[in-house]
Coordinates of C-alpha atoms (C1' of nucleotides) in Angstrom, one line a residue:
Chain T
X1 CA -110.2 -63.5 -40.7
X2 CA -108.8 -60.3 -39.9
X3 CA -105.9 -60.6 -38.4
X4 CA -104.2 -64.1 -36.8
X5 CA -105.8 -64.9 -33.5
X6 CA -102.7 -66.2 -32.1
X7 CA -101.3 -62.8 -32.5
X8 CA -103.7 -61.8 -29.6
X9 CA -102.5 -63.9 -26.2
X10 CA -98.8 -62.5 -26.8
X11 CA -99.9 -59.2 -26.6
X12 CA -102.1 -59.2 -23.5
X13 CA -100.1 -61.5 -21.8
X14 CA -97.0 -59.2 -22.2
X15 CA -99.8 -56.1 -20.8
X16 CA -101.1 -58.4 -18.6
X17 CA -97.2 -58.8 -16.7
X18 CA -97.0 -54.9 -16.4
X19 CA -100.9 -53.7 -15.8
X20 CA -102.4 -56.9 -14.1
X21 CA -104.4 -55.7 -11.5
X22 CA -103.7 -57.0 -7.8
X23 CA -107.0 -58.6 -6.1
X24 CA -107.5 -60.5 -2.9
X25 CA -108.6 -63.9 -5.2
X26 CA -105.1 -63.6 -7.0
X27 CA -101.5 -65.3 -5.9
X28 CA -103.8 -68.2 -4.8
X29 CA -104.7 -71.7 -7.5
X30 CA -106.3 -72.9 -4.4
X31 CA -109.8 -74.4 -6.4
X32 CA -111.9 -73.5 -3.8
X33 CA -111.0 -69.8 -3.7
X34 CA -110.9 -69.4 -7.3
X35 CA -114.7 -71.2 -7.6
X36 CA -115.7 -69.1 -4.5
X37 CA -114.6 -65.3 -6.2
X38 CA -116.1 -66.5 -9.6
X39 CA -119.3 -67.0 -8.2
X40 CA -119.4 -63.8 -6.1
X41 CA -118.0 -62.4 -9.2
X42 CA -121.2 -63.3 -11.3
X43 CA -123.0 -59.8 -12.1
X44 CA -121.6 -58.3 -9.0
X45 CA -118.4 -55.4 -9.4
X46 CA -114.8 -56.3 -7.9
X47 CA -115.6 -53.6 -5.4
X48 CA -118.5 -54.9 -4.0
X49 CA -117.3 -58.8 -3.8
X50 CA -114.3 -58.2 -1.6
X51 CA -115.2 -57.6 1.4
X52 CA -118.1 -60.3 1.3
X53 CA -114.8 -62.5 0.0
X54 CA -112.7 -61.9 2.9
X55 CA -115.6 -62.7 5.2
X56 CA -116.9 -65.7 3.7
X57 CA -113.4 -67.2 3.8
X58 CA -112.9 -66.3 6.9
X59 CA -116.2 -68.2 8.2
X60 CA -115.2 -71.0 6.2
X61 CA -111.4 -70.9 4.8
X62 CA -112.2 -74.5 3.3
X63 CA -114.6 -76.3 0.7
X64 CA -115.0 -78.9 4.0
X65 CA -116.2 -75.9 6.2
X66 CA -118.9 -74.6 4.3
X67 CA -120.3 -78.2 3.3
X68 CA -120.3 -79.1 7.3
X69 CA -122.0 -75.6 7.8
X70 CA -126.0 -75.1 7.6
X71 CA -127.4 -73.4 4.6
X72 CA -128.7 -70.3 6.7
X73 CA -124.8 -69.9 7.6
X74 CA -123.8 -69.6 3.8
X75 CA -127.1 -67.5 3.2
X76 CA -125.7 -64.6 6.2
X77 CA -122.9 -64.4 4.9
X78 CA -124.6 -63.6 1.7
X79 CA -126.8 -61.4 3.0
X80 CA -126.5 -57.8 0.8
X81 CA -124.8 -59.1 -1.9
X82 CA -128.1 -60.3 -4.1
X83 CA -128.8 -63.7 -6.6
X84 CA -129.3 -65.8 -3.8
X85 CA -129.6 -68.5 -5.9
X86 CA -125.6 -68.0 -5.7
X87 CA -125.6 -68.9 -1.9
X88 CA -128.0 -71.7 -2.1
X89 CA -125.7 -73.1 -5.3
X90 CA -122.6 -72.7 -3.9
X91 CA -123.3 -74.5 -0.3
X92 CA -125.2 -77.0 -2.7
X93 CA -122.2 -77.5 -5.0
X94 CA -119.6 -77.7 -1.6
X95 CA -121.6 -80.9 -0.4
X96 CA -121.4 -82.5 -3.8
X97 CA -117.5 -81.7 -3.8
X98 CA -117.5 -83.6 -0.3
X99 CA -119.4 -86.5 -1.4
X100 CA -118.6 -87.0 -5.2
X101 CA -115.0 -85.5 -5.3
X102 CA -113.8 -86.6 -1.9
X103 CA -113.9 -83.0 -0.9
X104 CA -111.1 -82.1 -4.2
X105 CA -112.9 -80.0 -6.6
X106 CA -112.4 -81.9 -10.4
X107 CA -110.4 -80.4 -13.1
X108 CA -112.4 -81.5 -16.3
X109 CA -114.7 -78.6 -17.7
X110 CA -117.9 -81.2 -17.4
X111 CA -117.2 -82.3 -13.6
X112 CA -117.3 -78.7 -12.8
X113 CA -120.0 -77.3 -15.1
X114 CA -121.8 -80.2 -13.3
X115 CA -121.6 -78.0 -10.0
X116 CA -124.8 -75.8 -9.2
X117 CA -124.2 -72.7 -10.2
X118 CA -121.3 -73.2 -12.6
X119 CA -121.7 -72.4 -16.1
X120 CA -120.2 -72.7 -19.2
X121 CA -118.3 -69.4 -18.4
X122 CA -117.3 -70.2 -14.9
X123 CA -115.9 -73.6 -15.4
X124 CA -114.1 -72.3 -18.1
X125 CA -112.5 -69.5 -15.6
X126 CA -111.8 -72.1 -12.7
X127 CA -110.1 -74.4 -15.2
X128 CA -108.0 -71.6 -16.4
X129 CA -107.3 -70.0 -13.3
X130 CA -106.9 -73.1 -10.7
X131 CA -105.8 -75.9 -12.7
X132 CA -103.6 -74.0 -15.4
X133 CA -105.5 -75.5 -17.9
X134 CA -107.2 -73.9 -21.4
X135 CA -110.5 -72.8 -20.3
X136 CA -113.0 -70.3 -22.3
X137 CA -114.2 -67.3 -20.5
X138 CA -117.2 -65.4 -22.3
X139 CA -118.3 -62.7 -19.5
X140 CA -119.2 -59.3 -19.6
X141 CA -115.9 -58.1 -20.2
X142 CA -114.8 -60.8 -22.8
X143 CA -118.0 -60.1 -24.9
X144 CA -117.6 -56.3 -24.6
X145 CA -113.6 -56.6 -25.6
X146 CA -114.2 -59.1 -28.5
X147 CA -117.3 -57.1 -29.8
X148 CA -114.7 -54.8 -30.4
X149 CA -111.7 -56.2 -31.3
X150 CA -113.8 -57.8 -33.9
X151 CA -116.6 -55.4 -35.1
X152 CA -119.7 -57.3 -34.3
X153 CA -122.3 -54.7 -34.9
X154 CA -125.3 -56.8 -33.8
X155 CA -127.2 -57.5 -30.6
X156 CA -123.9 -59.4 -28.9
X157 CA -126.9 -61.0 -26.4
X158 CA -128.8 -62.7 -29.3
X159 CA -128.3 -66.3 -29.5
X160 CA -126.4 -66.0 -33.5
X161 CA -123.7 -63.6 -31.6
X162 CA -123.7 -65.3 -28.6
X163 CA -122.6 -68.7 -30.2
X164 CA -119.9 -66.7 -32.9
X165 CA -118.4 -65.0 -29.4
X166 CA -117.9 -68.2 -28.1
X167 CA -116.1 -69.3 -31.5
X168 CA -113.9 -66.2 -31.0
X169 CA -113.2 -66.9 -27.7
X170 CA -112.3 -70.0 -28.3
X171 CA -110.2 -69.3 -31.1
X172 CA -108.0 -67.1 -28.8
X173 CA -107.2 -69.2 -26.1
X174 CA -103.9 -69.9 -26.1
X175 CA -102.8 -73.3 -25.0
X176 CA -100.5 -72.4 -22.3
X177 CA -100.6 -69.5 -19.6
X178 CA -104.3 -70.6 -19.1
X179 CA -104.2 -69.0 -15.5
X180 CA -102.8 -65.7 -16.7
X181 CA -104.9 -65.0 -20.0
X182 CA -108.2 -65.8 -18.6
X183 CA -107.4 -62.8 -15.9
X184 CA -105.8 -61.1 -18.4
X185 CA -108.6 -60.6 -20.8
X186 CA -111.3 -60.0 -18.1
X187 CA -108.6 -57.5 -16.8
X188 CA -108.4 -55.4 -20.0
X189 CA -112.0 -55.2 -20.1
X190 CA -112.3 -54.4 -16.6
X191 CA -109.9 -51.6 -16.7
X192 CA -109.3 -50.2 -20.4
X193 CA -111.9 -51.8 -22.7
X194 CA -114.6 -50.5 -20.1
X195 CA -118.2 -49.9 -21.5
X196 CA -117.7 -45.7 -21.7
X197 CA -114.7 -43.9 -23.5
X198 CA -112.3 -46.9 -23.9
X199 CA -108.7 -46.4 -23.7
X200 CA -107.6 -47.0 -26.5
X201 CA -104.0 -45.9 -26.3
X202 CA -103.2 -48.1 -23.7
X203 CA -105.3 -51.0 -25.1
X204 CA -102.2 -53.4 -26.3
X205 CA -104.5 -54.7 -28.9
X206 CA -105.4 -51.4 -30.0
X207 CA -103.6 -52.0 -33.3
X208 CA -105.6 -55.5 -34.1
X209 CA -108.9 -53.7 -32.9
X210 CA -111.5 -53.4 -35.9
X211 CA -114.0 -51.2 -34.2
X212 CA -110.9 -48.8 -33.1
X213 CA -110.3 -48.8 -37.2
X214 CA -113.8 -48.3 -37.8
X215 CA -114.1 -45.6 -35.1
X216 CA -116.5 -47.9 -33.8
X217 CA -115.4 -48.1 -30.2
X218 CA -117.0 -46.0 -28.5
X219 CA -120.3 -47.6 -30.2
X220 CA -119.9 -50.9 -29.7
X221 CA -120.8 -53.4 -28.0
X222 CA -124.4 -52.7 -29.4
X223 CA -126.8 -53.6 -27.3
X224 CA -131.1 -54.4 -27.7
X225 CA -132.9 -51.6 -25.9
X226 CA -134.3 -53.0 -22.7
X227 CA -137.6 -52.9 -21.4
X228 CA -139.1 -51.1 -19.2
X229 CA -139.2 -52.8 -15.5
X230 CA -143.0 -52.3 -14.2
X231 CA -144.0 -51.2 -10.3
X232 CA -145.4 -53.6 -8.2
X233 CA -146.7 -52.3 -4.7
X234 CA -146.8 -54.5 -1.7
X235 CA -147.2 -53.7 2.1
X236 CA -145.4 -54.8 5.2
X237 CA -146.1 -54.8 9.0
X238 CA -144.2 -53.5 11.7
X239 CA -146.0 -55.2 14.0
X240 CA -144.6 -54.3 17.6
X241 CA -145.1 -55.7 21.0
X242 CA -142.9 -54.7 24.0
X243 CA -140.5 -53.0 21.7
X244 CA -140.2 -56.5 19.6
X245 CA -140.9 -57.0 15.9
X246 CA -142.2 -60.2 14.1
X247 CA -140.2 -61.6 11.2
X248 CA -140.2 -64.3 9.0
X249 CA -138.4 -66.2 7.0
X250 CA -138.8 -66.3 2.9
X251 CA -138.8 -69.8 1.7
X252 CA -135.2 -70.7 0.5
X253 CA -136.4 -71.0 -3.4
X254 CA -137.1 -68.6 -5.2
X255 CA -136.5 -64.7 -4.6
X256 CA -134.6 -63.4 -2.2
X257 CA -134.3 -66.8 -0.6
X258 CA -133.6 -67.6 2.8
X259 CA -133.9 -64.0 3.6
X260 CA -135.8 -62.6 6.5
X261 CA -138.6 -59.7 6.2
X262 CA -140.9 -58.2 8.1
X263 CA -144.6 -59.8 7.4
X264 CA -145.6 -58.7 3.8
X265 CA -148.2 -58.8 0.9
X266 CA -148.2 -58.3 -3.0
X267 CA -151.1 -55.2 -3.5
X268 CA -152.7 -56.3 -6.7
X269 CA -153.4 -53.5 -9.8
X270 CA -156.4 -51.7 -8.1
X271 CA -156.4 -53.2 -4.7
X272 CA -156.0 -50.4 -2.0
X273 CA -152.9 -51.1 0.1
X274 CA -154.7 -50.2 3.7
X275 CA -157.3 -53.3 2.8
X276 CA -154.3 -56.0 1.9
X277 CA -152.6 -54.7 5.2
X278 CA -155.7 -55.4 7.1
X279 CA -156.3 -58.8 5.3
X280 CA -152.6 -59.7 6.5
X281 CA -152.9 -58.8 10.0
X282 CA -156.3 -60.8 10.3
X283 CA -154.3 -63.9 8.7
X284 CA -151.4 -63.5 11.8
X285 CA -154.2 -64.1 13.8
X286 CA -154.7 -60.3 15.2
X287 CA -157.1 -58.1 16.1
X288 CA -156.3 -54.2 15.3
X289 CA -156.4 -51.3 13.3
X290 CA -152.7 -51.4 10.1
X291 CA -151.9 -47.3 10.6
X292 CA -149.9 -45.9 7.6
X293 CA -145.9 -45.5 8.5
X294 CA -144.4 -44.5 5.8
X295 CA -142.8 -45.8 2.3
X296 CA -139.9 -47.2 0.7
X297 CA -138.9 -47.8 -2.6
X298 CA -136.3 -51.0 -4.2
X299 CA -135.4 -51.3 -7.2
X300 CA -134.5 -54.8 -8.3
X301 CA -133.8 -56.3 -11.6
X302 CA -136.9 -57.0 -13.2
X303 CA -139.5 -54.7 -11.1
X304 CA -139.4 -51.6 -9.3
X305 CA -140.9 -52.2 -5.5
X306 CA -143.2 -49.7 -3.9
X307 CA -143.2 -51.0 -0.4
X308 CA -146.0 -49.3 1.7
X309 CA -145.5 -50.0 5.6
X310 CA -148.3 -50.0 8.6
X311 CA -147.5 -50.6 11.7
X312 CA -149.8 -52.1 14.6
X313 CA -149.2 -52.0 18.0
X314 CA -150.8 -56.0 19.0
X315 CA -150.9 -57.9 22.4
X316 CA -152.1 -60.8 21.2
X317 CA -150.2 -64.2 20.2
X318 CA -148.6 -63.9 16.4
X319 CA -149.7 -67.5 14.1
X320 CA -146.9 -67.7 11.4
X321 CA -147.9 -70.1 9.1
X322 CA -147.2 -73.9 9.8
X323 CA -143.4 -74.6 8.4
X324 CA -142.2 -70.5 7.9
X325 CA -139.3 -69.7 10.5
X326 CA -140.2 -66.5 12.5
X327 CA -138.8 -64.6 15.0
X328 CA -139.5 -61.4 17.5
X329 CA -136.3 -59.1 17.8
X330 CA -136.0 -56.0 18.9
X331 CA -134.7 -53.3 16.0
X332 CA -130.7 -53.8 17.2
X333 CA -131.3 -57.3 16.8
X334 CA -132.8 -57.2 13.5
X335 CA -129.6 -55.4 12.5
X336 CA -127.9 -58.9 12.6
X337 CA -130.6 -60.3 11.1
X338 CA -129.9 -61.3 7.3
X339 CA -132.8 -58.9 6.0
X340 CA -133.5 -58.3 2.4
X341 CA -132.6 -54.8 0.8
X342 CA -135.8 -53.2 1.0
X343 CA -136.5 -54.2 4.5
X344 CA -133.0 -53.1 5.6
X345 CA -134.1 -49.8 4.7
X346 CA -137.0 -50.0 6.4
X347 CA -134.9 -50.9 9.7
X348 CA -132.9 -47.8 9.3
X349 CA -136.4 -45.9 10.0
X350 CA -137.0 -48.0 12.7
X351 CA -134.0 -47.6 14.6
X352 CA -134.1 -43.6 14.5
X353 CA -137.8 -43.2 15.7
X354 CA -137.0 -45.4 18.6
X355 CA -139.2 -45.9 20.6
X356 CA -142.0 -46.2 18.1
X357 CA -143.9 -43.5 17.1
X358 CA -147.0 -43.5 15.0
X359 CA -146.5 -40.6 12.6
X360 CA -145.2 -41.2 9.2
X361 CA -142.0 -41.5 8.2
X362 CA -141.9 -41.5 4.9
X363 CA -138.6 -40.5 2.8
X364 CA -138.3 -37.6 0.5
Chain S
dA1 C1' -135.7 -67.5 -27.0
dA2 C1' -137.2 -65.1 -23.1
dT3 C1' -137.5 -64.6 -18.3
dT4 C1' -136.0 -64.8 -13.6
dC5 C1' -132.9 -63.5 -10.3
dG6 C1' -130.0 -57.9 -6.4
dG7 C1' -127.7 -54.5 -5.4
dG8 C1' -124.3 -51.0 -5.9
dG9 C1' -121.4 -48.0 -8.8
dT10 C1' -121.3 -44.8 -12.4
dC11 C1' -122.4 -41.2 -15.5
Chain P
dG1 C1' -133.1 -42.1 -14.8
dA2 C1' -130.2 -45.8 -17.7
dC3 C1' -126.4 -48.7 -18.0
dC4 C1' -123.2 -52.1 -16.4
dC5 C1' -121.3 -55.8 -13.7
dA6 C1' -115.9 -62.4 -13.7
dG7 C1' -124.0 -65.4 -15.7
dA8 C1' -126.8 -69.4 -14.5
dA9 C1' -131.1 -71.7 -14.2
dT10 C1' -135.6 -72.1 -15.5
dT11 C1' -139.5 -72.1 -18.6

DNA sequence: AATTCGGGGTC
DNA sequence: GACCCAGAATT
């Protein structure tokens, strides 16, 4: 062992007092705001989670609110923020608080790993940071800071690493100031062991850091290269009638769930996107002719989108399929609307080439 | 063990 | 462009 790992909790404790950072989720042990922030938290920057933090409590300041609320309400709210599974978790999880818990969120590490959409991580964070109580935290940051403090050279994703991280972290969790270490060493990750040029002489476990001995630190944490994300093409239909649009509603599993979108089709490997945009307007149930308008591009975390949009001016009745929510709004309205990210862009379009026009508008 | 899930900030 | 982010759930 290379140095005592109860050495560590002093020392960023002490930083911790002077350099904690000040965020909307801290001064509060209330459960359900701690539970809330972690789960915005997941994957998603500090930057990005406020404001959808302050709205969502807001709209419902209590776990009580947002189990009496509809899922679409939770899912609005959510709306830009991305992992919609999150949403449809969280309102899950706030109905099983009602009904198991009486509506108090439990304290034990199984209880709330037992919540959709709580982890081993995050119900070690909650425990920690709302009850007071020794709870592991193995995030981003943590892994990054201990894959330095400690040297580990390999993949820190692969399952070996993965479970000697969790060791570590484990093994330097103090007992007592649960609620302050587990923001402290997220904290230190967040703001001097960062992933570029670490600061190293600020770090207050720069003298206990093996990789900083090593002159590892800018190296590490080493990560597998990734793969390449493919292109997948699809079209969508901006299908207008007396300056309305039709939408529809995704199903609430799977991606982008709950979300709205104007009418859309996968393009397969060879298919040409004008035919699949015909194919779709013939299954609405209309007669006309898809005319190109223009293209936008979405990255997401697995697949890079090509969307290719055709609009059709139609004066016949829509037919959504049986069971799928749709709607006809005008483009203000549709700014309300909880639209997916590559559709919002395609609204932005819309709203500047009011009233329609049928020349392309496709973006440099 | 690998894949699925978003979107924005950063360099 | 590539990388990262207070990861979990699914297969």
């Amino acid at each position: 062992m290379p140095f005592d790992p109860e050495s560590v909790a002093p020392l960023l404790l002490d930083w911790y007092g002077r350099e904690g950072r000040e965020l909307p989720w801290r001064g509060t042990r209330d459960p359900y705001r701690v539970w809330l922030s972690e789960i915005m938290l997941q994957q998603t920057g500090v930057a990005t989670v406020i404001p959808y933090y302050q709205r969502f409590l807001e709209r419902f300041p209590t776990v009580l609110d947002l189990a009496a609320a509809e899922l679409d309400a939770a899912i609005e709210l959510w709306a830009g923020l991305g992992y919609y599974s999150r949403a449809r978790n969280l309102h899950a999880a706030a109905r099983k608080v009602t009904a198991e818990h009486g509506g108090r969120f439990p304290e034990t590490l199984e209880a709330l790993q037992a919540l959709p959409g709580v982890g081993r991580s995050t119900a070690g964070a909650i425990r920690a940071i709302a009850f007071d109580r020794p709870g592991v935290i193995l995030d981003g940051n943590v892994r990054r800071v201990l894959c330095r403090l400690l040297a580990v050279t390999d993949d820190p994703r692969a399952t070996a690493t993965e479970k000697e991280l969790w060791r570590w972290a484990e093994a330097l969790t103090p007992e007592n100031r649960s609620h302050d270490y587990a923001q402290a060493i997220m904290d230190l990750g967040a703001t001097l062991c960062t992933p570029r040029r670490p600061d190293c002489p600020r770090c207050p476990l720069a003298g206990l850091c093996r990789a900083k001995a090593l002159g590892l630190e800018d190296e590490l944490p080493r990560r597998a290269a990734r793969k390449s994300v493919p292109t997948r093409m699809q079209v969508a239909l901006l299908l207008e009638r007396d300056g309305r649009f039709l939408v529809r509603q995704r199903p609430f599993s799977g991606m982008l769930g709950g979300l709205w979108e104007f009418p859309a089709s996968d393009v397969a490997e060879g298919q040409l996107p004008l035919v699949v945009a015909r194919r779709l307007l013939a299954d609405l149930g209309l007669a006309g002719e898809p005319t190109e308008a223009g293209r936008v591009r979405h990255v997401y975390s697995h697949f890079k989108l090509d969307l290719r949009l055709y609009r059709a001016a139609v004066t016949d009745e829509f037919a959504v399929a049986e069971g799928v929510a749709s709607r006809r709004l005008t483009a203000v309205e549709l700014a309300d609307l909880p639209l997916h990210g590559a559709h919002k862009k395609v609204l932005s379009d819309l709203i500047q080439s009011q009233p329609s026009t049928p020349e392309s508008r496709s973006r440099p």
